[in-house]
Coordinates of C-alpha atoms in Angstrom, one line a residue:
Chain A
M20 CA 0.0 0.0 0.0
V21 CA 1.3 3.4 -0.8
S22 CA -0.4 6.4 0.8
I23 CA 0.1 10.0 0.2
A24 CA -1.6 12.6 2.2
L25 CA -1.3 16.3 1.6
N26 CA -2.5 19.2 3.7
S27 CA -2.1 22.6 2.1
S28 CA -2.2 24.4 5.4
T29 CA 1.5 23.6 6.0
T30 CA 3.5 25.8 8.3
A31 CA 6.7 25.5 6.3
P32 CA 6.6 26.8 2.7
V33 CA 6.6 23.9 0.3
P34 CA 7.7 24.3 -3.3
V35 CA 4.7 24.1 -5.6
E36 CA 6.7 21.9 -8.0
T37 CA 7.5 19.4 -5.2
L38 CA 3.8 19.1 -4.3
Q39 CA 3.1 18.6 -8.0
R40 CA 5.7 15.8 -8.2
I41 CA 4.1 14.0 -5.3
T42 CA 0.6 14.4 -6.8
T43 CA 1.8 13.1 -10.1
A44 CA 3.6 10.2 -8.5
A45 CA 0.4 9.4 -6.7
A46 CA -1.7 9.6 -9.8
E47 CA 0.7 7.2 -11.6
L48 CA 0.1 4.7 -8.8
G49 CA -3.6 4.9 -9.5
Y50 CA -3.9 5.9 -5.8
T51 CA -7.2 6.8 -4.2
P52 CA -6.7 8.0 -0.6
N53 CA -8.4 5.8 2.1
R54 CA -10.2 7.3 5.1
F55 CA -7.2 6.7 7.4
A56 CA -4.9 8.7 5.1
Q57 CA -7.8 11.2 4.7
A58 CA -7.8 11.6 8.5
L59 CA -4.1 12.3 8.4
K60 CA -4.7 14.9 5.7
T61 CA -7.8 16.6 7.1
Q62 CA -6.9 16.0 10.7
R63 CA -10.5 14.8 11.2
T64 CA -11.0 11.4 12.7
M65 CA -14.6 11.9 13.9
T66 CA -13.5 10.4 17.2
I67 CA -13.6 11.8 20.7
A68 CA -11.5 10.2 23.5
C69 CA -12.7 10.0 27.1
I70 CA -9.8 9.6 29.5
V71 CA -10.8 8.2 32.9
P72 CA -8.9 7.2 36.0
D73 CA -10.9 4.0 36.8
I74 CA -13.1 2.4 34.2
T75 CA -14.4 0.0 36.9
N76 CA -15.7 2.8 39.1
P77 CA -19.3 3.1 37.7
F78 CA -19.0 6.9 38.0
Y79 CA -16.9 7.0 34.9
P80 CA -18.9 4.7 32.5
A81 CA -22.0 6.8 33.4
L82 CA -20.0 9.9 32.4
V83 CA -18.9 8.3 29.2
R84 CA -22.4 7.4 28.3
G85 CA -23.4 11.0 28.7
V86 CA -20.6 12.0 26.3
Q87 CA -21.7 9.4 23.8
K88 CA -25.3 10.5 24.0
I89 CA -24.4 14.0 22.6
A90 CA -21.5 12.8 20.4
Q91 CA -23.5 10.2 18.4
D92 CA -26.0 12.8 17.3
V93 CA -23.3 14.4 15.3
R94 CA -21.7 11.1 14.2
Y95 CA -18.7 11.2 16.4
D96 CA -17.4 7.9 17.7
V97 CA -16.3 7.9 21.4
I98 CA -13.5 5.8 22.7
T99 CA -12.5 5.4 26.3
M100 CA -9.0 5.0 27.8
N101 CA -8.3 4.0 31.4
T102 CA -5.3 5.5 33.1
D103 CA -5.7 4.2 36.7
G104 CA -4.9 7.8 37.6
D105 CA -1.2 6.8 37.1
P106 CA 1.1 9.7 36.1
A107 CA 3.0 7.5 33.6
R108 CA -0.1 6.3 32.0
E109 CA -1.5 9.8 31.7
H110 CA 1.7 10.9 29.9
Q111 CA 1.5 7.8 27.7
F112 CA -2.0 8.9 26.7
L113 CA -0.5 12.3 25.7
D114 CA 2.0 10.6 23.4
W115 CA -0.8 8.4 22.0
A116 CA -3.2 11.3 21.4
R117 CA -0.8 13.8 19.9
E118 CA -0.3 11.5 17.0
G119 CA -3.7 12.8 15.8
R120 CA -5.8 9.7 16.4
V121 CA -8.7 11.7 17.8
D122 CA -10.3 15.1 17.2
G123 CA -10.8 16.0 20.8
V124 CA -10.4 14.9 24.3
I125 CA -12.6 14.8 27.4
G126 CA -10.6 13.8 30.4
V127 CA -10.2 13.5 34.2
F128 CA -6.5 13.9 34.8
F129 CA -4.9 13.3 38.2
S130 CA -1.4 14.4 37.2
L131 CA -1.4 16.2 33.9
R132 CA -1.6 20.0 34.1
A133 CA -2.7 22.6 31.5
T134 CA 0.9 23.1 30.5
D135 CA 1.3 19.4 29.9
L136 CA -1.9 19.3 27.8
R137 CA -0.6 22.2 25.7
V138 CA 1.0 19.7 23.3
L139 CA -2.5 18.6 22.2
M140 CA -3.5 22.2 21.4
D141 CA -0.3 22.5 19.3
V142 CA -1.6 19.7 17.1
D143 CA -5.1 21.2 17.1
I144 CA -6.8 18.8 19.5
P145 CA -9.0 20.6 22.0
V146 CA -9.4 19.3 25.5
V147 CA -12.3 19.6 28.0
R148 CA -11.2 18.8 31.6
L149 CA -13.5 17.5 34.3
E150 CA -12.3 19.1 37.5
S151 CA -13.0 18.9 41.2
S152 CA -12.6 22.7 41.7
A153 CA -12.3 25.8 39.6
K154 CA -9.0 25.7 37.7
H155 CA -7.4 28.5 35.7
A156 CA -5.8 27.3 32.4
G157 CA -4.5 30.8 32.0
S158 CA -3.8 31.6 28.3
I159 CA -4.2 28.0 27.3
P160 CA -7.5 27.4 25.4
I161 CA -8.6 24.5 27.6
D162 CA -12.3 24.3 28.7
D163 CA -13.0 23.1 32.2
I164 CA -16.2 22.0 33.8
Y165 CA -16.2 21.3 37.5
V166 CA -18.3 20.5 40.6
D167 CA -17.2 22.4 43.7
N168 CA -16.0 19.2 45.5
R169 CA -15.0 21.2 48.6
A170 CA -18.5 22.6 49.0
A171 CA -20.0 19.1 48.3
A172 CA -17.8 17.4 50.9
R173 CA -18.6 20.1 53.4
A174 CA -22.4 19.5 52.7
A175 CA -21.9 15.8 53.3
T176 CA -20.1 16.3 56.5
E177 CA -22.6 19.0 57.7
H178 CA -25.4 16.5 57.1
L179 CA -23.7 14.2 59.6
I180 CA -23.3 17.0 62.1
A181 CA -27.0 17.9 61.6
R182 CA -27.7 14.3 62.5
G183 CA -26.0 14.9 65.9
H184 CA -22.5 13.4 65.1
R185 CA -19.5 15.0 66.6
H186 CA -16.9 12.2 66.2
I187 CA -16.7 12.0 62.4
A188 CA -13.9 10.2 60.5
M189 CA -13.0 10.4 56.8
V190 CA -11.6 7.6 54.7
A191 CA -10.0 8.6 51.4
G192 CA -7.6 7.3 48.7
K193 CA -4.5 9.1 47.6
G194 CA -4.4 11.5 44.6
G195 CA -7.2 12.7 42.5
P196 CA -10.1 14.7 44.0
E197 CA -9.6 13.5 47.6
A198 CA -7.5 16.5 48.7
V199 CA -10.3 18.9 47.8
R200 CA -12.9 16.7 49.5
A201 CA -10.8 16.5 52.6
Q202 CA -10.7 20.3 52.7
G203 CA -14.5 20.5 52.7
Y204 CA -14.6 17.8 55.4
G205 CA -12.1 19.9 57.5
Q206 CA -14.1 23.1 57.0
A207 CA -17.3 21.5 58.3
L208 CA -15.4 20.1 61.3
A209 CA -13.9 23.5 62.0
G210 CA -17.5 24.8 62.3
I211 CA -17.9 22.6 65.4
K212 CA -14.3 23.1 66.5
T213 CA -13.3 19.5 65.9
E214 CA -10.1 18.2 64.5
P215 CA -10.1 16.1 61.2
W216 CA -9.5 12.4 61.5
I217 CA -8.6 11.1 58.0
V218 CA -7.5 7.5 57.2
L219 CA -5.8 7.2 53.8
D220 CA -5.6 4.1 51.7
E221 CA -3.8 3.4 48.4
A222 CA -7.0 2.0 46.8
F223 CA -9.8 4.4 46.0
N224 CA -12.3 1.6 46.0
E225 CA -14.1 -1.1 48.1
V226 CA -10.8 -2.7 49.1
G227 CA -9.4 0.6 50.3
G228 CA -12.6 1.5 52.1
H229 CA -12.7 -1.9 53.8
R230 CA -9.1 -1.6 55.0
A231 CA -9.5 2.0 56.2
A232 CA -12.7 1.1 58.2
M233 CA -10.9 -1.8 60.0
T234 CA -8.3 0.8 61.1
L235 CA -11.1 3.0 62.4
L236 CA -12.8 0.1 64.2
D237 CA -9.6 -0.8 65.9
A238 CA -9.0 2.7 67.2
P239 CA -9.3 3.3 71.0
K240 CA -12.4 5.5 70.4
R241 CA -14.5 4.6 67.4
P242 CA -16.1 7.3 65.3
T243 CA -19.9 7.6 65.2
A244 CA -20.0 8.5 61.6
I245 CA -17.7 8.0 58.5
F246 CA -17.5 10.1 55.4
A247 CA -16.0 8.2 52.6
A248 CA -14.3 10.1 49.7
N249 CA -16.3 8.1 47.2
D250 CA -19.1 5.6 47.1
L251 CA -16.9 2.5 46.3
M252 CA -14.9 3.3 49.5
A253 CA -18.2 3.8 51.4
I254 CA -19.5 0.4 50.3
G255 CA -16.2 -1.1 51.4
V256 CA -16.7 0.6 54.8
M257 CA -20.2 -0.8 55.0
Q258 CA -18.9 -4.3 54.3
A259 CA -16.4 -4.0 57.1
L260 CA -19.0 -2.7 59.5
R261 CA -21.3 -5.6 58.6
E262 CA -18.5 -8.1 59.2
R263 CA -17.9 -6.6 62.6
K264 CA -21.6 -6.6 63.4
V265 CA -21.7 -2.8 63.7
A266 CA -25.2 -1.5 63.0
I267 CA -25.6 1.2 60.2
P268 CA -26.5 3.9 61.0
A269 CA -27.4 3.2 64.7
E270 CA -23.8 2.7 65.8
I271 CA -21.9 4.2 62.9
A272 CA -23.5 6.3 60.1
V273 CA -21.9 6.2 56.6
I274 CA -22.0 8.7 53.8
G275 CA -20.3 8.5 50.4
F276 CA -19.6 10.7 47.4
D277 CA -20.7 10.3 43.6
D278 CA -24.0 8.5 43.7
I279 CA -23.1 5.5 41.6
S280 CA -26.0 3.2 40.9
A281 CA -24.8 0.7 43.6
A282 CA -25.4 3.4 46.3
R283 CA -29.2 2.8 45.9
L284 CA -28.8 -0.9 45.9
V285 CA -26.8 -1.7 49.0
S286 CA -28.6 -2.2 52.2
P287 CA -29.0 0.1 54.1
S288 CA -29.1 2.3 51.0
L289 CA -26.1 4.8 51.0
S290 CA -26.5 8.5 51.6
T291 CA -24.2 10.4 49.2
V292 CA -23.6 13.4 47.1
T293 CA -24.4 13.3 43.4
Q294 CA -22.4 15.1 40.7
F295 CA -25.0 14.2 38.1
Q296 CA -22.3 12.4 36.1
D297 CA -24.5 11.7 33.1
R298 CA -25.3 15.4 32.7
M299 CA -21.7 16.2 33.3
G300 CA -20.6 14.0 30.4
E301 CA -23.3 15.5 28.1
R302 CA -22.2 19.0 29.0
A303 CA -18.5 18.2 28.4
A304 CA -19.4 16.9 25.0
E305 CA -21.4 20.0 24.1
I306 CA -18.5 22.2 25.1
L307 CA -16.0 20.1 23.1
L308 CA -18.2 20.1 20.0
K309 CA -18.6 23.9 20.2
R310 CA -14.8 24.2 20.4
L311 CA -14.4 21.8 17.5
K312 CA -16.7 23.9 15.3
G313 CA -15.5 27.2 16.5
D314 CA -12.5 29.2 17.6
R315 CA -9.7 26.8 18.7
A316 CA -7.6 29.5 20.1
A317 CA -10.2 31.4 22.1
P318 CA -9.5 31.6 25.8
G319 CA -10.4 28.6 28.0
T320 CA -13.7 28.6 29.8
A321 CA -14.7 27.3 33.2
E322 CA -18.2 26.2 34.0
E323 CA -19.5 25.1 37.4
M324 CA -21.9 22.2 37.5
P325 CA -24.3 21.4 40.4
F326 CA -24.1 18.8 43.2
Q327 CA -26.8 17.5 45.4
L328 CA -26.9 15.8 48.8
I329 CA -28.9 12.5 48.6
E330 CA -30.2 11.4 52.0
R331 CA -30.8 7.6 52.3
E332 CA -30.8 5.0 55.0
S333 CA -27.1 4.9 56.0
T334 CA -27.2 8.2 57.9
Chain B
M25 CA 1.9 19.4 6.7
V26 CA 2.9 16.9 4.0
S27 CA 3.0 13.2 4.9
I28 CA 4.2 10.4 2.8
A29 CA 3.8 6.8 3.9
L30 CA 5.1 3.8 2.0
N31 CA 4.6 0.2 2.8
S32 CA 6.7 -2.1 0.6
S33 CA 4.3 -5.1 1.2
T34 CA 1.9 -3.7 -1.4
T35 CA -0.5 -6.0 -3.2
A36 CA -0.3 -4.2 -6.5
P37 CA 3.1 -3.9 -8.1
V38 CA 4.5 -0.4 -7.9
P39 CA 7.1 0.9 -10.3
V40 CA 10.4 1.3 -8.5
E41 CA 11.0 4.6 -10.2
T42 CA 7.7 6.0 -8.9
L43 CA 8.5 5.0 -5.3
Q44 CA 11.9 6.7 -5.8
R45 CA 10.3 9.9 -7.0
I46 CA 8.1 9.9 -3.9
T47 CA 11.0 9.3 -1.7
T48 CA 13.0 12.1 -3.4
A49 CA 10.1 14.5 -3.2
A50 CA 9.8 13.8 0.5
A51 CA 13.5 14.3 1.1
E52 CA 13.3 17.7 -0.7
L53 CA 10.6 18.7 1.8
G54 CA 13.0 17.8 4.7
Y55 CA 10.2 15.5 5.8
T56 CA 10.6 13.1 8.8
P57 CA 7.6 10.8 9.2
N58 CA 5.6 11.3 12.4
R59 CA 4.3 8.3 14.3
F60 CA 0.8 8.6 13.0
A61 CA 2.1 8.4 9.4
Q62 CA 4.4 5.7 10.7
A63 CA 1.3 3.7 11.8
L64 CA -0.1 4.1 8.3
K65 CA 3.1 2.8 6.9
T66 CA 3.8 -0.1 9.3
Q67 CA 0.2 -0.8 10.0
R68 CA 1.1 -0.9 13.7
T69 CA -0.8 1.4 16.1
M70 CA 0.2 -0.5 19.3
T71 CA -3.5 -0.2 20.2
I72 CA -6.1 -2.8 20.9
A73 CA -9.9 -2.0 20.8
C74 CA -12.4 -3.6 23.2
I75 CA -15.9 -3.5 21.8
V76 CA -18.6 -3.9 24.5
P77 CA -22.4 -3.8 24.4
D78 CA -22.9 -1.9 27.6
I79 CA -20.1 0.1 29.2
T80 CA -22.3 0.8 32.3
N81 CA -22.8 -2.9 33.0
P82 CA -19.9 -3.5 35.4
F83 CA -19.2 -6.9 33.8
Y84 CA -17.6 -5.2 30.8
P85 CA -15.3 -2.7 32.6
A86 CA -14.0 -5.7 34.6
L87 CA -13.3 -7.5 31.3
V88 CA -11.5 -4.5 29.9
R89 CA -9.4 -4.3 32.9
G90 CA -8.3 -7.9 32.4
V91 CA -7.4 -7.1 28.8
Q92 CA -5.4 -4.1 29.9
K93 CA -3.5 -6.0 32.5
I94 CA -2.0 -8.2 29.8
A95 CA -1.7 -5.6 27.1
Q96 CA 0.2 -3.0 29.1
D97 CA 3.0 -5.4 29.8
V98 CA 3.8 -5.4 26.1
R99 CA 3.1 -1.6 25.7
Y100 CA -0.2 -1.9 23.9
D101 CA -2.8 0.8 24.6
V102 CA -6.3 -0.4 25.1
I103 CA -9.4 1.6 24.0
T104 CA -13.0 0.7 24.7
M105 CA -16.0 1.4 22.5
N106 CA -19.6 1.0 23.6
T107 CA -22.1 -0.2 21.0
D108 CA -25.2 -0.7 23.2
G109 CA -25.5 -4.0 21.4
D110 CA -27.1 -2.0 18.6
P111 CA -26.6 -3.5 15.1
A112 CA -26.1 -0.1 13.4
R113 CA -23.4 0.8 16.0
E114 CA -21.7 -2.5 15.6
H115 CA -21.4 -1.9 11.8
Q116 CA -20.3 1.6 12.5
F117 CA -17.5 0.2 14.6
L118 CA -16.4 -2.0 11.6
D119 CA -16.2 1.1 9.4
W120 CA -14.1 2.8 12.1
A121 CA -11.8 -0.1 12.7
R122 CA -11.1 -1.1 9.1
E123 CA -9.4 2.3 8.6
G124 CA -6.5 0.8 10.5
R125 CA -6.8 2.7 13.7
V126 CA -6.1 -0.4 15.9
D127 CA -3.9 -3.5 15.6
G128 CA -6.4 -5.9 16.9
V129 CA -9.9 -6.2 18.3
I130 CA -11.5 -8.0 21.3
G131 CA -15.2 -7.8 21.1
V132 CA -18.6 -8.9 22.3
F133 CA -20.8 -8.7 19.3
F134 CA -24.6 -9.1 19.4
S135 CA -25.2 -8.8 15.6
L136 CA -21.9 -9.0 13.7
R137 CA -21.1 -12.5 12.4
A138 CA -17.7 -14.0 11.4
T139 CA -18.5 -13.1 7.8
D140 CA -19.1 -9.5 8.7
L141 CA -15.8 -9.4 10.6
R142 CA -14.0 -10.8 7.6
V143 CA -13.3 -7.2 6.4
L144 CA -11.0 -6.7 9.4
M145 CA -9.0 -9.8 8.5
D146 CA -8.7 -8.3 5.0
V147 CA -6.9 -5.3 6.4
D148 CA -4.8 -7.6 8.7
I149 CA -6.6 -6.8 12.0
P150 CA -7.2 -9.9 14.0
V151 CA -10.3 -10.4 16.1
V152 CA -11.0 -12.3 19.3
R153 CA -14.6 -12.8 20.1
L154 CA -16.1 -13.4 23.5
E155 CA -19.1 -15.7 23.0
S156 CA -21.8 -17.3 25.0
S157 CA -21.5 -20.7 23.3
A158 CA -19.1 -22.5 21.0
K159 CA -19.1 -20.8 17.6
H160 CA -17.5 -21.9 14.4
A161 CA -15.8 -19.2 12.4
G162 CA -15.2 -21.8 9.6
S163 CA -12.3 -20.9 7.4
I164 CA -12.1 -17.3 8.8
P165 CA -9.1 -16.9 11.2
I166 CA -11.1 -15.5 14.1
D167 CA -10.3 -16.8 17.6
D168 CA -13.2 -17.3 20.0
I169 CA -13.3 -17.8 23.7
Y170 CA -16.6 -18.7 25.3
V171 CA -18.4 -19.7 28.5
D172 CA -21.0 -22.4 27.9
N173 CA -23.9 -20.0 28.9
R174 CA -26.5 -22.7 28.4
A175 CA -24.8 -25.0 30.9
A176 CA -24.3 -22.1 33.3
A177 CA -28.0 -21.0 33.1
R178 CA -29.0 -24.7 33.6
A179 CA -26.8 -24.8 36.7
A180 CA -28.4 -21.6 38.1
T181 CA -31.9 -23.0 37.5
E182 CA -31.0 -26.4 38.9
H183 CA -29.8 -24.7 42.0
L184 CA -33.3 -23.2 42.5
I185 CA -34.8 -26.7 41.9
A186 CA -32.5 -28.2 44.5
R187 CA -33.7 -25.6 46.9
G188 CA -37.2 -27.0 46.4
H189 CA -38.6 -24.5 43.9
R190 CA -41.0 -25.8 41.2
H191 CA -42.5 -22.5 40.0
I192 CA -39.5 -20.7 38.6
A193 CA -39.8 -17.7 36.2
M194 CA -37.0 -16.1 34.2
V195 CA -36.6 -12.5 33.3
A196 CA -34.4 -11.5 30.3
G197 CA -33.6 -8.8 27.9
K198 CA -33.8 -9.1 24.1
G199 CA -30.7 -9.9 22.0
G200 CA -27.2 -10.9 23.1
P201 CA -26.6 -13.9 25.2
E202 CA -30.2 -14.2 26.6
A203 CA -31.4 -16.7 24.1
V204 CA -28.7 -19.3 25.1
R205 CA -29.4 -18.6 28.8
A206 CA -33.1 -19.2 28.2
Q207 CA -32.3 -22.5 26.6
G208 CA -30.4 -23.6 29.7
Y209 CA -33.2 -22.5 31.9
G210 CA -35.7 -24.5 29.7
Q211 CA -33.5 -27.6 29.9
A212 CA -33.5 -27.5 33.7
L213 CA -37.2 -27.1 33.8
A214 CA -37.7 -30.0 31.4
G215 CA -35.9 -32.1 33.9
I216 CA -38.8 -31.5 36.3
K217 CA -41.4 -31.6 33.5
T218 CA -42.3 -27.9 34.0
E219 CA -43.0 -25.3 31.3
P220 CA -40.7 -22.2 31.0
W221 CA -42.2 -18.9 32.0
I222 CA -40.1 -16.1 30.6
V223 CA -40.8 -12.4 30.8
L224 CA -38.8 -10.3 28.3
D225 CA -38.0 -6.6 28.6
E226 CA -36.2 -4.3 26.2
A227 CA -33.7 -3.2 28.9
F228 CA -31.1 -5.7 29.9
N229 CA -30.5 -3.8 33.2
E230 CA -32.1 -2.8 36.6
V231 CA -34.9 -0.9 34.8
G232 CA -35.8 -3.9 32.8
G233 CA -35.5 -6.3 35.7
H234 CA -37.8 -4.1 37.8
R235 CA -40.4 -3.9 35.1
A236 CA -40.4 -7.6 34.4
A237 CA -40.7 -8.4 38.2
M238 CA -43.7 -6.2 38.5
T239 CA -45.3 -8.2 35.7
L240 CA -44.6 -11.4 37.6
L241 CA -45.9 -10.0 40.9
D242 CA -49.2 -9.1 39.2
A243 CA -49.6 -12.6 37.7
P244 CA -52.5 -14.7 39.0
K245 CA -50.0 -17.2 40.6
R246 CA -46.6 -15.7 41.6
P247 CA -43.4 -17.7 41.0
T248 CA -41.5 -18.8 44.1
A249 CA -38.1 -18.1 42.4
I250 CA -36.8 -15.9 39.7
F251 CA -33.8 -16.5 37.5
A252 CA -32.6 -13.2 36.0
A253 CA -30.5 -13.3 32.8
N254 CA -28.0 -11.0 34.3
D255 CA -27.1 -9.4 37.7
L256 CA -28.3 -6.0 36.8
M257 CA -31.8 -7.4 36.0
A258 CA -31.6 -9.5 39.2
I259 CA -30.9 -6.3 41.2
G260 CA -33.9 -4.6 39.5
V261 CA -36.0 -7.6 40.4
M262 CA -34.9 -7.3 44.1
Q263 CA -35.8 -3.7 44.1
A264 CA -39.3 -4.5 42.9
L265 CA -39.7 -7.2 45.5
R266 CA -38.5 -4.9 48.2
E267 CA -41.0 -2.2 47.1
R268 CA -43.8 -4.8 47.2
K269 CA -42.6 -6.1 50.7
V270 CA -41.9 -9.5 49.3
A271 CA -39.3 -11.3 51.5
I272 CA -36.1 -12.6 49.7
P273 CA -35.6 -15.5 49.6
A274 CA -38.4 -16.6 52.0
E275 CA -41.3 -15.7 49.6
I276 CA -39.4 -15.4 46.3
A277 CA -35.8 -16.5 45.8
V278 CA -33.6 -14.6 43.2
I279 CA -30.6 -15.7 41.2
G280 CA -28.6 -13.7 38.7
F281 CA -25.8 -14.2 36.1
D282 CA -22.3 -12.6 35.8
D283 CA -21.2 -11.9 39.4
I284 CA -20.7 -8.2 39.0
S285 CA -19.3 -6.6 42.2
A286 CA -22.7 -5.2 43.2
A287 CA -23.9 -8.8 43.6
R288 CA -21.9 -9.1 46.8
L289 CA -23.0 -5.7 48.0
V290 CA -26.8 -5.8 47.7
S291 CA -28.8 -7.1 50.6
P292 CA -29.6 -10.0 50.7
S293 CA -26.4 -10.7 48.7
L294 CA -27.2 -12.1 45.3
S295 CA -26.6 -15.7 44.3
T296 CA -25.3 -15.8 40.7
V297 CA -23.0 -17.5 38.2
T298 CA -19.6 -16.1 37.6
Q299 CA -17.9 -16.1 34.2
F300 CA -14.6 -14.9 35.8
Q301 CA -14.7 -11.8 33.5
D302 CA -11.3 -10.5 34.6
R303 CA -9.6 -13.8 33.6
M304 CA -11.7 -13.9 30.4
G305 CA -10.3 -10.5 29.5
E306 CA -6.7 -11.6 30.3
R307 CA -7.1 -14.7 28.2
A308 CA -8.6 -12.8 25.3
A309 CA -5.6 -10.5 25.3
E310 CA -3.2 -13.4 25.4
I311 CA -4.8 -15.0 22.4
L312 CA -4.9 -11.7 20.5
L313 CA -1.2 -11.0 21.2
K314 CA -0.3 -14.5 20.1
R315 CA -2.2 -13.9 16.8
L316 CA -0.5 -10.5 16.4
K317 CA 2.9 -12.1 16.7
G318 CA 2.2 -15.2 14.8
D319 CA 0.3 -16.5 11.8
R320 CA -2.5 -14.2 10.9
A321 CA -4.1 -16.7 8.5
A322 CA -4.0 -19.8 10.7
P323 CA -7.5 -21.3 11.2
G324 CA -9.6 -19.8 14.0
T325 CA -9.5 -21.4 17.5
A326 CA -12.2 -21.8 20.1
E327 CA -11.4 -22.1 23.8
E328 CA -13.9 -22.8 26.5
M329 CA -13.6 -20.9 29.8
P330 CA -15.1 -22.0 33.1
F331 CA -18.1 -20.7 35.0
Q332 CA -19.0 -21.3 38.6
L333 CA -22.2 -21.1 40.6
I334 CA -22.0 -18.6 43.6
E335 CA -24.5 -19.3 46.3
R336 CA -25.3 -16.3 48.5
E337 CA -28.2 -15.1 50.6
S338 CA -30.9 -14.5 47.9
T339 CA -31.6 -18.2 47.3

């Protein structure tokens, strides 16, 4: 197979006769460009990449589905890549994407910063970031949408305080949005002049939640309520409490974060904070499509999305 | 930008002098091929696509994670595409993939047959299918791995029979692996000379399970046990029973299929059949990598994977 792809919008001046020689050579080969070569030429792949830190956390597939709902109406394909929130894998994605395989990116990045993502702008691939607080991309034309995770975590903790709890622990993973959520938890506790008590675990999922809860249960004085930094951790906490025959919420109340579908299904059902992830995915796709059709170099935007406390049986 | 990509393994003979003219023209442009053009040339993208019918069914992200575990060791990127099991979207994927964007495909296809997938072999993209029963790709070099879903569904139903149930209904979605699972259910009932009672719903998830259960609860004579064609449907069934204050398993026992992580977390915990989806993903990746390194044209293989009945509180 011989492929030739030309794009007249070259940055370096190309001698007209050289272009003509290539075109002539191609014609002699009887060559018709295929769509892959076409993509190289036009820089259009009609594909959007969703970059997520944990494809097995149901929060992210729900988000992807929101993206897909909007993208498919305008015939964009959506592909998903899982980074495990690992810095090396996030950089690997950059190398992958800058080769022009996708037209645009919607991503949740734990390590990459706006300055890292700049290389994608350089090859004309716009990026929409999903963030846990307002970010400023500065002069870089990156669009952000975010839920104020600090305020949401504060609301979750204040819900426990309103239920009469004063001895409230938090379990969290490392990296990602946990830092901001821990700040909100700390702010709520400051309101009742109480010190934070945070147990960190490597795993931002059921396994980590289970382990962190065991640490709390073995403490000299147990908490009366636990705020878990996401629903998977909260469900792991609930498993640990069940194993230790601790009644939820009578002895220890539990609240999570995200409102994944399992939150409704566990027993007792899990109180949590929803970020409306399907709507978040839809909105991210709308913003990306607008950027794809419009001014690629216009200043980045930041749009806040709502959260909502969901009170269920576990608190 | 000007890109030239040559692959010497062309099917049509190309005049040497023409190739030389292209090469010379490229050299005059001071052109160094980028990796995207390189991919076009070498046909290697170092990317594997996973095609799944429902990214929000936790069964599939677990499978993808298994694929990724094996692929990353040999520096392959893994991307996931969601088809919703929709025939049009599965065909759209074919159009997308045949442009050479990936080196290989691991897929769960509801509509595409081996003859449809042939177009990928034609552009040297091998395919591993995950199937619900032994398939014969014939002369087409497609590798299959499968769990005998008929036997697994029979085992689930026979478990209910062993628990003393004689009035056992099944709820299922339309399309995909349900037909084979319904056969296994029917075989088990034939063993006790009982007629099948299957309620179908469009949605192969909680919503569909909930709706189907309501139909069963409103029947003149209720079943004493329900076999749901997947865990999401089973969890929807359990939600409906809880709303109607029907005790599980005392009044109606429930068993699912897949062993998604939520199956352990609901209350009562859900009996089900596991297909070891993480191992299934790993094995699919191993087979695909072997094909990528080896003989692309060798006859297709079919490998059976195990299932296991998981008895929990709901039966």
